[in-house]
XYZ file of N, CA and C in Angstrom:
876
model
N 114.486 97.443 65.866
C 113.846 98.262 66.903
C 113.096 99.410 66.234
N 111.748 99.422 66.316
C 110.973 100.473 65.642
C 111.175 101.839 66.272
N 110.986 102.873 65.466
C 111.087 104.251 65.947
C 109.689 104.762 66.270
N 109.504 105.274 67.486
C 108.210 105.827 67.869
C 108.318 107.344 67.967
N 107.192 108.006 67.801
C 107.153 109.470 67.865
C 105.811 109.903 68.417
N 105.854 110.883 69.285
C 104.612 111.484 69.764
C 104.880 112.914 70.195
N 103.854 113.733 70.188
C 103.994 115.136 70.573
C 102.788 115.612 71.351
N 102.985 116.668 72.135
C 101.899 117.284 72.896
C 101.939 118.785 72.651
N 100.773 119.348 72.380
C 100.686 120.797 72.164
C 101.095 121.565 73.410
N 101.772 122.666 73.208
C 102.118 123.544 74.326
C 101.036 124.598 74.489
N 99.805 124.122 74.633
C 98.671 125.034 74.805
C 98.322 125.225 76.272
N 99.195 124.737 77.146
C 99.006 124.862 78.587
C 99.790 123.762 79.282
N 99.816 123.794 80.604
C 100.486 122.723 81.345
C 99.809 121.401 81.024
N 100.560 120.355 80.677
C 99.931 119.048 80.414
C 99.070 118.614 81.597
N 97.832 118.200 81.306
C 96.898 117.829 82.356
C 96.874 116.313 82.556
N 96.006 115.868 83.435
C 95.931 114.450 83.768
C 95.684 113.586 82.533
N 94.830 114.072 81.612
C 94.562 113.320 80.397
C 95.801 113.161 79.539
N 96.587 114.240 79.417
C 97.848 114.168 78.670
C 98.815 113.189 79.316
N 98.897 113.250 80.658
C 99.860 112.408 81.367
C 99.496 110.932 81.248
N 98.226 110.590 81.533
C 97.808 109.195 81.500
C 97.650 108.666 80.076
N 97.160 109.531 79.184
C 96.847 109.067 77.843
C 97.980 109.128 76.852
N 99.002 109.957 77.135
C 100.080 110.137 76.148
C 101.471 110.036 76.756
N 101.752 110.834 77.768
C 103.121 110.933 78.266
C 103.612 109.630 78.876
N 102.874 109.088 79.845
C 103.342 107.877 80.523
C 103.398 106.663 79.593
N 102.372 106.429 78.737
C 102.493 105.308 77.804
C 103.665 105.464 76.832
N 103.922 106.699 76.390
C 105.033 106.927 75.460
C 106.371 106.689 76.147
N 106.501 107.131 77.397
C 107.744 106.918 78.136
C 107.992 105.430 78.350
N 106.933 104.692 78.610
C 107.088 103.235 78.776
C 107.580 102.602 77.479
N 107.029 103.025 76.354
C 107.479 102.516 75.060
C 108.932 102.886 74.781
N 109.345 104.043 75.269
C 110.700 104.537 74.988
C 111.778 103.664 75.615
N 111.404 102.858 76.588
C 112.382 101.995 77.254
C 112.867 100.877 76.339
N 112.113 100.619 75.271
C 112.453 99.505 74.383
C 112.509 99.920 72.921
N 112.390 101.213 72.641
C 112.345 101.678 71.257
C 113.109 102.982 71.104
N 113.559 103.250 69.874
C 114.113 104.559 69.556
C 112.958 105.558 69.572
N 113.093 106.648 70.315
C 111.934 107.495 70.581
C 112.203 108.971 70.318
N 111.243 109.605 69.649
C 111.260 111.039 69.382
C 110.015 111.643 70.034
N 110.207 112.596 70.955
C 109.096 113.271 71.614
C 109.235 114.774 71.383
N 108.157 115.415 70.937
C 108.288 116.839 70.633
C 107.192 117.668 71.274
N 107.525 118.926 71.490
C 106.588 119.909 72.023
C 106.002 120.665 70.837
N 104.713 120.521 70.626
C 104.069 121.025 69.408
C 103.679 122.491 69.564
N 104.685 123.366 69.539
C 104.391 124.794 69.706
C 103.818 125.418 68.443
N 104.118 124.867 67.251
C 103.468 125.348 66.032
C 101.960 125.075 66.089
N 101.591 123.889 66.529
C 100.175 123.537 66.638
C 99.463 124.457 67.623
N 100.158 124.821 68.703
C 99.544 125.693 69.714
C 99.192 127.067 69.153
N 99.898 127.476 68.101
C 99.640 128.791 67.500
C 98.244 128.909 66.900
N 97.586 127.797 66.652
C 96.234 127.870 66.097
C 95.254 128.485 67.085
N 95.610 128.434 68.379
C 94.700 128.981 69.394
C 95.340 130.042 70.276
N 96.663 130.021 70.449
C 97.335 130.960 71.365
C 98.169 131.950 70.560
N 97.985 133.238 70.811
C 98.691 134.281 70.059
C 99.621 135.119 70.942
N 99.712 134.782 72.214
C 100.514 135.550 73.161
C 101.899 134.929 73.312
N 102.946 135.703 73.025
C 104.314 135.184 73.033
C 104.724 134.659 74.408
N 104.455 135.427 75.463
C 104.867 135.027 76.804
C 104.179 133.744 77.235
N 102.905 133.617 76.898
C 102.169 132.402 77.257
C 102.731 131.198 76.513
N 103.040 131.374 75.233
C 103.613 130.275 74.450
C 104.947 129.806 75.029
N 105.791 130.760 75.427
C 107.091 130.401 76.007
C 106.891 129.658 77.327
N 106.020 130.191 78.169
C 105.742 129.567 79.464
C 105.192 128.154 79.276
N 104.232 127.999 78.356
C 103.636 126.686 78.112
C 104.670 125.681 77.602
N 105.577 126.157 76.751
C 106.597 125.277 76.198
C 107.514 124.745 77.297
N 107.928 125.635 78.191
C 108.797 125.219 79.297
C 108.064 124.254 80.223
N 106.800 124.531 80.514
C 106.040 123.659 81.403
C 105.788 122.297 80.764
N 105.601 122.268 79.453
C 105.409 120.988 78.765
C 106.675 120.149 78.828
N 107.822 120.783 78.595
C 109.099 120.064 78.707
C 109.300 119.551 80.128
N 108.976 120.390 81.116
C 109.137 119.992 82.516
C 108.250 118.802 82.850
N 107.047 118.766 82.285
C 106.136 117.652 82.552
C 106.695 116.338 82.011
N 107.235 116.360 80.792
C 107.847 115.154 80.220
C 108.967 114.642 81.119
N 109.844 115.539 81.526
C 110.997 115.146 82.335
C 110.567 114.721 83.733
N 109.593 115.413 84.302
C 109.113 115.059 85.638
C 108.454 113.689 85.657
N 107.863 113.308 84.541
C 107.184 112.005 84.463
C 108.147 110.857 84.162
N 109.432 111.186 84.001
C 110.417 110.116 83.900
C 111.080 109.922 82.561
N 110.874 110.831 81.614
C 111.554 110.681 80.329
C 113.066 110.785 80.531
N 113.794 109.795 80.053
C 115.250 109.748 80.189
C 115.893 110.136 78.866
N 116.387 111.360 78.786
C 117.004 111.830 77.537
C 118.451 111.373 77.416
N 118.952 110.657 78.409
C 120.321 110.113 78.342
C 120.328 108.680 77.833
N 119.165 108.192 77.430
C 119.047 106.800 77.007
C 118.628 106.691 75.545
N 119.096 107.639 74.729
C 118.795 107.598 73.299
C 117.469 108.216 72.917
N 116.714 108.743 73.874
C 115.445 109.401 73.578
C 115.686 110.877 73.291
N 114.919 111.412 72.364
C 115.107 112.803 71.946
C 113.851 113.607 72.262
N 114.015 114.669 73.042
C 112.937 115.608 73.344
C 113.283 116.929 72.685
N 112.394 117.441 71.854
C 112.711 118.654 71.113
C 111.472 119.505 70.898
N 111.721 120.753 70.535
C 110.645 121.706 70.249
C 110.390 121.726 68.753
N 109.155 121.591 68.383
C 108.749 121.524 66.981
C 109.306 122.670 66.146
N 109.244 123.883 66.672
C 109.652 125.063 65.905
C 111.159 125.161 65.724
N 111.926 124.318 66.415
C 113.376 124.314 66.229
C 113.798 123.571 64.969
N 112.841 122.916 64.314
C 113.128 122.133 63.105
C 112.421 122.791 61.925
N 113.083 123.720 61.208
C 112.399 124.441 60.115
C 111.955 123.532 58.981
N 112.588 122.366 58.846
C 112.220 121.460 57.759
C 110.784 120.947 57.886
N 110.225 120.992 59.116
C 108.881 120.460 59.292
C 107.859 121.310 58.537
N 108.042 122.641 58.522
C 107.101 123.493 57.790
C 107.412 123.508 56.294
N 108.667 123.298 55.928
C 108.990 123.174 54.504
C 108.320 121.929 53.923
N 108.440 120.818 54.643
C 107.800 119.589 54.181
C 106.279 119.750 54.156
N 105.747 120.478 55.121
C 104.303 120.683 55.162
C 103.802 121.309 53.863
N 104.567 122.255 53.295
C 104.141 122.886 52.045
C 104.052 121.866 50.919
N 105.065 121.004 50.827
C 105.029 119.966 49.794
C 103.812 119.057 49.985
N 103.543 118.703 51.236
C 102.409 117.824 51.510
C 101.083 118.526 51.267
N 101.013 119.827 51.588
C 99.799 120.596 51.306
C 99.414 120.501 49.832
N 100.417 120.482 48.986
C 100.177 120.530 47.544
C 99.698 119.207 46.962
N 99.697 118.151 47.767
C 99.143 116.874 47.290
C 97.963 116.414 48.141
N 97.557 117.264 49.110
C 96.459 116.887 50.018
C 95.146 117.453 49.503
N 94.156 116.611 49.222
C 92.880 117.104 48.689
C 92.061 117.861 49.738
N 91.381 118.882 49.295
C 90.553 119.706 50.180
C 89.531 118.884 50.959
N 88.790 117.957 50.322
C 87.767 117.211 51.075
C 88.339 116.439 52.261
N 89.586 115.970 52.149
C 90.196 115.232 53.256
C 90.309 116.133 54.490
N 90.729 117.385 54.287
C 90.880 118.304 55.409
C 89.528 118.796 55.906
N 88.578 118.950 54.998
C 87.244 119.407 55.388
C 86.533 118.374 56.253
N 86.932 117.108 56.137
C 86.318 116.038 56.924
C 87.088 115.733 58.211
N 88.196 116.421 58.434
C 88.998 116.178 59.632
C 88.269 116.702 60.874
N 88.347 115.951 61.970
C 87.658 116.351 63.196
C 88.134 117.720 63.693
N 89.426 117.992 63.542
C 89.971 119.250 64.045
C 89.290 120.454 63.397
N 88.817 120.284 62.155
C 88.102 121.350 61.465
C 86.597 121.247 61.681
N 86.043 120.057 61.545
C 84.592 119.888 61.614
C 84.028 120.293 62.965
N 84.810 120.063 64.032
C 84.330 120.398 65.369
C 84.081 121.896 65.536
N 84.721 122.720 64.692
C 84.560 124.165 64.813
C 83.974 124.796 63.543
N 83.575 123.971 62.591
C 83.136 124.490 61.293
C 81.773 125.176 61.353
N 81.053 125.013 62.477
C 79.757 125.704 62.595
C 79.935 127.193 62.838
N 81.186 127.600 63.138
C 81.483 129.028 63.290
C 82.800 129.303 62.561
N 82.714 129.465 61.267
C 83.909 129.563 60.426
C 84.747 130.798 60.724
N 84.153 131.803 61.333
C 84.927 133.002 61.669
C 86.009 132.701 62.707
N 85.850 131.585 63.438
C 86.835 131.191 64.449
C 87.887 130.234 63.891
N 87.753 129.858 62.617
C 88.660 128.877 62.016
C 89.731 129.601 61.215
N 90.993 129.399 61.580
C 92.082 129.969 60.787
C 92.678 128.899 59.872
N 93.485 129.330 58.924
C 94.062 128.391 57.956
C 94.943 127.350 58.643
N 95.584 127.762 59.749
C 96.414 126.820 60.487
C 95.604 125.674 61.051
N 94.421 125.970 61.565
C 93.553 124.916 62.083
C 93.085 123.994 60.959
N 92.764 124.584 59.800
C 92.291 123.781 58.685
C 93.371 122.807 58.193
N 94.615 123.277 58.147
C 95.707 122.423 57.647
C 96.451 121.713 58.777
N 95.874 121.727 59.971
C 96.451 121.065 61.144
C 96.875 119.621 60.845
N 96.026 118.811 60.182
C 96.427 117.419 59.930
C 97.647 117.290 59.016
N 97.868 118.273 58.138
C 99.030 118.207 57.246
C 100.307 118.486 58.033
N 100.240 119.442 58.945
C 101.403 119.689 59.809
C 101.685 118.466 60.663
N 100.633 117.826 61.149
C 100.811 116.610 61.944
C 101.457 115.509 61.100
N 101.048 115.400 59.849
C 101.656 114.417 58.951
C 103.135 114.716 58.743
N 103.454 115.984 58.572
C 104.843 116.393 58.405
C 105.660 116.079 59.654
N 105.068 116.337 60.833
C 105.728 116.015 62.105
C 106.150 114.550 62.158
N 105.315 113.691 61.605
C 105.521 112.252 61.730
C 106.467 111.704 60.665
N 106.175 112.005 59.408
C 106.922 111.325 58.340
C 108.297 111.941 58.095
N 108.527 113.168 58.591
C 109.858 113.777 58.448
C 110.922 112.923 59.127
N 110.533 112.216 60.189
C 111.496 111.464 60.996
C 111.427 109.954 60.746
N 110.704 109.545 59.702
C 110.553 108.112 59.404
C 110.040 107.344 60.611
N 109.128 107.959 61.346
C 108.553 107.297 62.520
C 107.668 106.133 62.074
N 107.788 105.032 62.783
C 107.024 103.828 62.435
C 105.814 103.602 63.329
N 105.947 103.939 64.616
C 104.877 103.709 65.587
C 104.482 105.040 66.219
N 103.174 105.347 66.187
C 102.670 106.599 66.752
C 101.664 106.270 67.854
N 102.067 106.416 69.126
C 101.114 106.171 70.224
C 100.051 107.267 70.240
N 98.794 106.890 70.167
C 97.713 107.885 70.128
C 96.507 107.386 70.913
N 95.656 108.325 71.274
C 94.350 107.985 71.814
C 93.377 107.738 70.673
N 92.223 107.191 71.010
C 91.227 106.848 69.996
C 90.822 108.045 69.159
N 90.806 109.231 69.776
C 90.348 110.431 69.085
C 91.347 110.921 68.038
N 92.587 110.388 68.076
C 93.610 110.815 67.122
C 93.803 109.836 65.969
N 93.050 108.749 65.968
C 93.207 107.734 64.919
C 93.005 108.335 63.531
N 92.013 109.227 63.399
C 91.751 109.815 62.080
C 92.966 110.557 61.549
N 93.674 111.290 62.420
C 94.840 112.034 61.970
C 95.950 111.103 61.501
N 96.087 109.961 62.131
C 97.099 109.002 61.683
C 96.701 108.403 60.337
N 95.415 108.162 60.145
C 94.949 107.654 58.849
C 95.202 108.691 57.750
N 94.975 109.959 58.060
C 95.272 111.017 57.092
C 96.762 111.046 56.783
N 97.593 110.910 57.823
C 99.043 110.882 57.626
C 99.444 109.723 56.727
N 98.870 108.573 56.962
C 99.175 107.388 56.137
C 98.780 107.626 54.673
N 97.603 108.229 54.473
C 97.141 108.504 53.104
C 98.070 109.494 52.402
N 98.480 110.541 53.133
C 99.356 111.552 52.537
C 100.724 110.957 52.199
N 101.284 110.181 53.124
C 102.595 109.560 52.891
C 102.545 108.605 51.711
N 101.484 107.809 51.646
C 101.349 106.854 50.539
C 101.190 107.577 49.205
N 100.415 108.667 49.194
C 100.224 109.417 47.948
C 101.537 110.050 47.491
N 102.306 110.590 48.447
C 103.605 111.169 48.090
C 104.511 110.098 47.497
N 104.542 108.931 48.127
C 105.382 107.843 47.625
C 104.951 107.393 46.235
N 103.642 107.320 46.023
C 103.138 106.892 44.710
C 103.417 107.930 43.632
N 103.450 109.206 44.032
C 103.649 110.292 43.069
C 105.126 110.517 42.750
N 105.963 110.499 43.779
C 107.367 110.885 43.606
C 108.370 109.754 43.841
N 107.863 108.566 44.141
C 108.748 107.446 44.434
C 108.854 107.214 45.931
N 109.279 106.029 46.308
C 109.352 105.660 47.726
C 110.270 106.616 48.483
N 109.679 107.372 49.396
C 110.409 108.397 50.146
C 110.202 108.264 51.649
N 108.947 108.076 52.060
C 108.618 108.119 53.476
C 108.113 106.777 53.999
N 108.363 106.544 55.278
C 107.768 105.418 55.983
C 106.291 105.722 56.228
N 105.431 104.757 55.959
C 104.008 104.918 56.260
C 103.779 104.401 57.678
N 103.433 105.286 58.627
C 103.409 104.912 60.045
C 102.184 104.103 60.451
N 102.285 103.495 61.631
C 101.178 102.751 62.226
C 100.802 103.410 63.546
N 99.503 103.446 63.832
C 99.040 103.953 65.122
C 99.128 102.849 66.165
N 99.429 103.229 67.401
C 99.422 102.278 68.515
C 98.481 102.800 69.589
N 97.401 102.076 69.803
C 96.418 102.462 70.813
C 96.745 101.836 72.153
N 96.558 102.601 73.216
C 96.630 102.067 74.573
C 95.194 101.774 74.993
N 94.844 100.491 75.077
C 93.464 100.103 75.362
C 92.972 100.592 76.722
N 93.901 100.789 77.671
C 93.492 101.187 79.015
C 93.156 102.671 79.084
N 93.886 103.487 78.367
C 93.750 104.938 78.536
C 93.453 105.634 77.212
N 92.459 105.143 76.487
C 92.198 105.717 75.173
C 91.641 107.137 75.279
N 90.662 107.341 76.148
C 90.105 108.674 76.345
C 89.933 108.893 77.845
N 90.530 109.958 78.363
C 90.452 110.259 79.784
C 89.318 111.255 80.008
N 88.330 110.922 80.855
C 87.207 111.850 81.059
C 87.617 113.075 81.848
N 87.008 114.198 81.494
C 87.234 115.437 82.216
C 86.245 115.597 83.347
N 86.266 116.747 84.004
C 85.410 116.940 85.170
C 83.925 117.015 84.805
N 83.623 117.167 83.502
C 82.224 117.185 83.068
C 81.813 115.884 82.391
N 82.727 114.907 82.341
C 82.412 113.615 81.750
C 82.817 113.474 80.298
N 82.993 114.597 79.592
C 83.477 114.520 78.212
C 85.000 114.402 78.222
N 85.593 114.228 77.065
C 87.043 114.064 76.993
C 87.767 115.235 77.671
N 88.762 114.906 78.508
C 89.519 115.951 79.190
C 90.314 116.742 78.163
N 90.147 118.061 78.184
C 90.777 118.905 77.177
C 90.934 120.330 77.695
N 92.043 120.965 77.345
C 92.221 122.373 77.707
C 91.177 123.239 77.014
N 90.845 122.886 75.781
C 89.884 123.701 75.030
C 88.486 123.630 75.636
N 88.169 122.541 76.354
C 86.868 122.418 77.027
C 86.917 122.973 78.450
N 88.126 123.312 78.919
C 88.319 123.814 80.284
C 87.726 122.852 81.311
N 87.938 121.570 81.103
C 87.391 120.546 82.005
C 88.492 119.633 82.533
N 89.694 120.178 82.628
C 90.855 119.349 82.937
C 91.231 119.387 84.416
N 92.076 118.429 84.794
C 92.682 118.369 86.127
C 94.178 118.511 85.939
N 94.746 119.542 86.543
C 96.180 119.819 86.418
C 96.901 119.212 87.609
N 97.529 118.073 87.413
C 98.178 117.365 88.522
C 99.398 118.114 89.050
N 99.893 119.098 88.300
C 101.063 119.867 88.730
C 100.688 121.166 89.444
N 99.398 121.435 89.564
C 98.947 122.691 90.172
C 99.172 122.679 91.682
N 99.123 123.862 92.290
C 99.164 123.953 93.739
C 98.011 123.136 94.328
N 98.207 122.651 95.552
C 97.221 121.753 96.152
C 95.826 122.371 96.191
N 95.739 123.652 96.509
C 94.427 124.301 96.608
C 93.721 124.332 95.259
N 94.490 124.570 94.194
C 93.926 124.598 92.833
C 93.510 123.199 92.411
N 94.371 122.232 92.658
C 94.063 120.843 92.304
C 92.807 120.367 93.029
N 92.711 120.691 94.318
C 91.536 120.274 95.094
C 90.263 120.910 94.536
N 90.344 122.197 94.174
C 89.177 122.879 93.621
C 88.722 122.238 92.321
N 89.673 121.843 91.459
C 89.328 121.200 90.198
C 88.638 119.863 90.443
N 89.181 119.079 91.364
C 88.592 117.766 91.646
C 87.221 117.907 92.299
N 87.066 118.861 93.210
C 85.770 119.060 93.860
C 84.729 119.600 92.883
N 85.168 120.068 91.707
C 84.250 120.596 90.690
C 83.731 119.519 89.740
N 84.170 118.278 89.921
C 83.722 117.195 89.042
C 82.197 117.052 89.147
N 81.538 117.013 88.008
C 80.077 116.933 87.979
C 79.592 115.544 88.394
N 78.552 115.517 89.217
C 77.927 114.266 89.652
C 76.411 114.447 89.593
N 75.700 113.349 89.828
C 74.239 113.478 89.902
C 73.842 113.976 91.291
N 72.555 113.998 91.566
C 72.062 114.612 92.805
C 71.637 113.586 93.852
N 72.136 112.361 93.767
C 71.736 111.340 94.734
C 72.218 111.688 96.134
N 71.396 111.352 97.111
C 71.708 111.643 98.501
C 72.790 110.711 99.030
N 73.362 111.105 100.155
C 74.447 110.342 100.774
C 74.065 108.882 101.002
N 72.882 108.629 101.507
C 72.486 107.273 101.888
C 72.197 106.369 100.692
N 71.911 106.958 99.557
C 71.493 106.166 98.394
C 72.661 105.399 97.772
N 72.396 104.158 97.307
C 73.398 103.448 96.490
C 73.617 104.214 95.186
N 74.812 104.084 94.644
C 75.167 104.834 93.434
C 75.815 103.905 92.429
N 75.670 104.243 91.163
C 76.259 103.439 90.087
C 77.648 103.982 89.770
N 78.714 103.269 90.116
C 80.065 103.793 89.858
C 80.361 103.968 88.381
N 79.726 103.155 87.547
C 79.995 103.227 86.109
C 79.436 104.492 85.467
N 78.547 105.176 86.170
C 77.970 106.417 85.644
C 78.539 107.652 86.325
N 79.597 107.465 87.122
C 80.134 108.569 87.913
C 81.496 109.006 87.390
N 81.614 110.305 87.083
C 82.883 110.842 86.592
C 84.004 110.679 87.609
N 83.686 110.839 88.895
C 84.707 110.736 89.938
C 85.317 109.344 89.925
N 84.467 108.329 89.905
C 84.967 106.956 89.938
C 85.731 106.610 88.663
N 85.263 107.092 87.517
C 85.931 106.782 86.254
C 87.360 107.325 86.240
N 87.570 108.477 86.858
C 88.924 109.039 86.945
C 89.723 108.322 88.029
N 89.051 108.047 89.160
C 89.727 107.411 90.295
C 90.346 106.065 89.900
N 89.609 105.264 89.154
C 90.111 103.929 88.839
C 91.291 103.952 87.872
N 91.533 105.104 87.225
C 92.705 105.247 86.365
C 93.957 105.565 87.174
N 93.764 106.018 88.412
C 94.875 106.450 89.256
C 95.141 105.466 90.396
N 94.070 105.004 91.039
C 94.199 104.164 92.220
C 94.512 102.710 91.840
N 94.896 101.926 92.823
C 95.150 100.500 92.610
C 93.830 99.766 92.400
N 93.902 98.532 91.938
C 92.687 97.726 91.733
C 91.957 97.516 93.047
N 92.727 97.302 94.117
C 92.119 97.081 95.432
C 91.380 98.329 95.909
N 92.010 99.488 95.737
C 91.379 100.742 96.160
C 90.136 101.028 95.322
N 90.223 100.754 94.030
C 89.076 100.980 93.147
C 87.920 100.065 93.503
N 88.247 98.809 93.816
C 87.214 97.854 94.207
C 86.525 98.292 95.493
N 87.314 98.810 96.418
C 86.762 99.284 97.689
C 85.810 100.459 97.474
N 86.210 101.416 96.619
C 85.322 102.544 96.344
C 84.060 102.068 95.630
N 84.202 101.130 94.711
C 83.036 100.600 93.999
C 82.029 100.012 94.984
N 82.520 99.279 95.979
C 81.637 98.687 96.993
C 80.938 99.768 97.811
N 81.678 100.830 98.134
C 81.074 101.959 98.859
C 79.912 102.542 98.066
N 80.125 102.716 96.774
C 79.078 103.268 95.908
C 77.831 102.383 95.948
N 78.022 101.090 95.781
C 76.898 100.164 95.669
C 76.161 99.974 96.992
N 76.898 100.101 98.094
C 76.284 99.879 99.406
C 75.526 101.089 99.918
N 75.846 102.279 99.431
C 75.211 103.493 99.935
C 75.904 104.000 101.187
N 75.489 105.148 101.657
C 76.126 105.753 102.815
C 77.485 106.341 102.489
N 77.716 106.559 101.245
C 79.011 107.073 100.774
C 78.717 108.174 99.760
N 79.107 109.389 100.093
C 78.765 110.521 99.247
C 79.824 110.837 98.205
N 79.434 111.657 97.264
C 80.386 112.056 96.225
C 81.520 112.900 96.810
N 81.231 113.609 97.905
C 82.281 114.357 98.579
C 83.368 113.430 99.103
N 82.960 112.259 99.643
C 83.936 111.264 100.094
C 84.789 110.782 98.921
N 84.129 110.524 97.791
C 84.840 110.013 96.617
C 85.821 111.049 96.080
N 85.408 112.303 96.063
C 86.284 113.362 95.562
C 87.494 113.546 96.481
N 87.254 113.453 97.784
C 88.362 113.566 98.742
C 89.359 112.432 98.512
N 88.847 111.214 98.283
C 89.723 110.068 98.027
C 90.493 110.255 96.731
N 89.836 110.808 95.717
C 90.512 111.057 94.439
C 91.611 112.096 94.615
N 91.335 113.154 95.360
C 92.333 114.191 95.608
C 93.555 113.610 96.315
N 93.320 112.849 97.358
C 94.427 112.264 98.117
C 95.205 111.259 97.271
N 94.504 110.473 96.485
C 95.166 109.493 95.619
C 96.003 110.176 94.554
N 95.504 111.301 94.021
C 96.240 112.048 92.995
C 97.530 112.619 93.575
N 97.437 113.192 94.767
C 98.637 113.726 95.417
C 99.669 112.632 95.660
N 99.205 111.478 96.105
C 100.129 110.376 96.397
C 100.711 109.783 95.121
N 99.860 109.585 94.124
C 100.288 108.976 92.864
C 101.355 109.810 92.169
N 101.186 111.119 92.196
C 102.078 112.002 91.438
C 102.957 112.861 92.354
N 103.237 112.362 93.547
C 104.052 113.103 94.500
C 105.430 113.432 93.928
N 106.128 112.429 93.407
C 107.473 112.645 92.855
C 107.420 113.536 91.624
N 106.443 113.329 90.776
C 106.327 114.121 89.553
C 106.064 115.593 89.867
N 105.216 115.858 90.854
C 104.909 117.233 91.241
C 106.154 117.933 91.780
N 106.916 117.209 92.599
C 108.143 117.780 93.163
C 109.156 118.075 92.072
N 109.366 117.117 91.181
C 110.342 117.291 90.102
C 109.933 118.420 89.163
N 108.654 118.507 88.851
C 108.144 119.552 87.965
C 108.470 120.936 88.519
N 108.203 121.130 89.792
C 108.471 122.438 90.404
C 109.964 122.734 90.488
N 110.774 121.714 90.718
C 112.222 121.903 90.728
C 112.712 122.363 89.359
N 112.182 121.754 88.298
C 112.597 122.120 86.936
C 112.176 123.545 86.594
N 110.985 123.926 87.020
C 110.527 125.293 86.738
C 111.399 126.322 87.460
N 111.831 125.987 88.654
C 112.697 126.909 89.396
C 114.050 127.073 88.729
N 114.452 126.071 87.958
C 115.728 126.147 87.245
C 115.617 126.905 85.925
N 114.364 127.131 85.477
C 114.138 127.840 84.214
C 114.131 129.331 84.466
N 113.883 130.101 83.403
C 113.842 131.553 83.500
C 112.448 132.089 83.807
N 111.485 131.193 84.051
C 110.126 131.651 84.309
C 110.025 132.372 85.650
């Protein structure tokens, strides 16, 4: 039985992209595998410097995992990254064998390298900490989205180099892609991300959730005009949540015309509330039990 591992940054409440792209697929895998799930609060430090916000985000991230169905009584382990001091000790050893060009070519750095004043050393060495997160636990399978494949390749290179230098020590992990939910679009059509502020928070109050969904960018076609569902952010998100029958029905509405984007957004809002009804309730119950 392979060991799987995945983590989510505590940089805010996990959004729809986190839930569909990481949390739910990982929980499904956990039913048949030994599983380690962690809250990446060290990684969050690259962008968040406020203690109270970090604590709040950490609790909300844990609540999201549990609300989505993670069963910690079935051999699965949910833990906070910073509770394991060995992860940063190992990171130092790995830093000392990781070549500079490898980190300079990492997406996490290159995406912000046009303004180096905003780049801290933690962001630059982000992939090494991620490698330490993975190989410290001899994880074999790492569920990731397409955008994280490079980090797993870096982890594999670092683990292999350590083994070649010091002898066989670490398991070299494999990435596992979910073909259905590789990249979840945000309200602007690009990848849903807290850093882009284009996310949908399924755990938010109804008024906030509705405002986020109604903010999804669309083209300017009139109500009566036929529309291309494949070019619409609303439909692309809707089909990830709704059933095949419901998605097919909305697709027909788009193609036939007489169906506005406001109708589609309303359907997405209602479908989101229904889809995550139990998760929203459980999430709020867990927060009420915390010290927040």
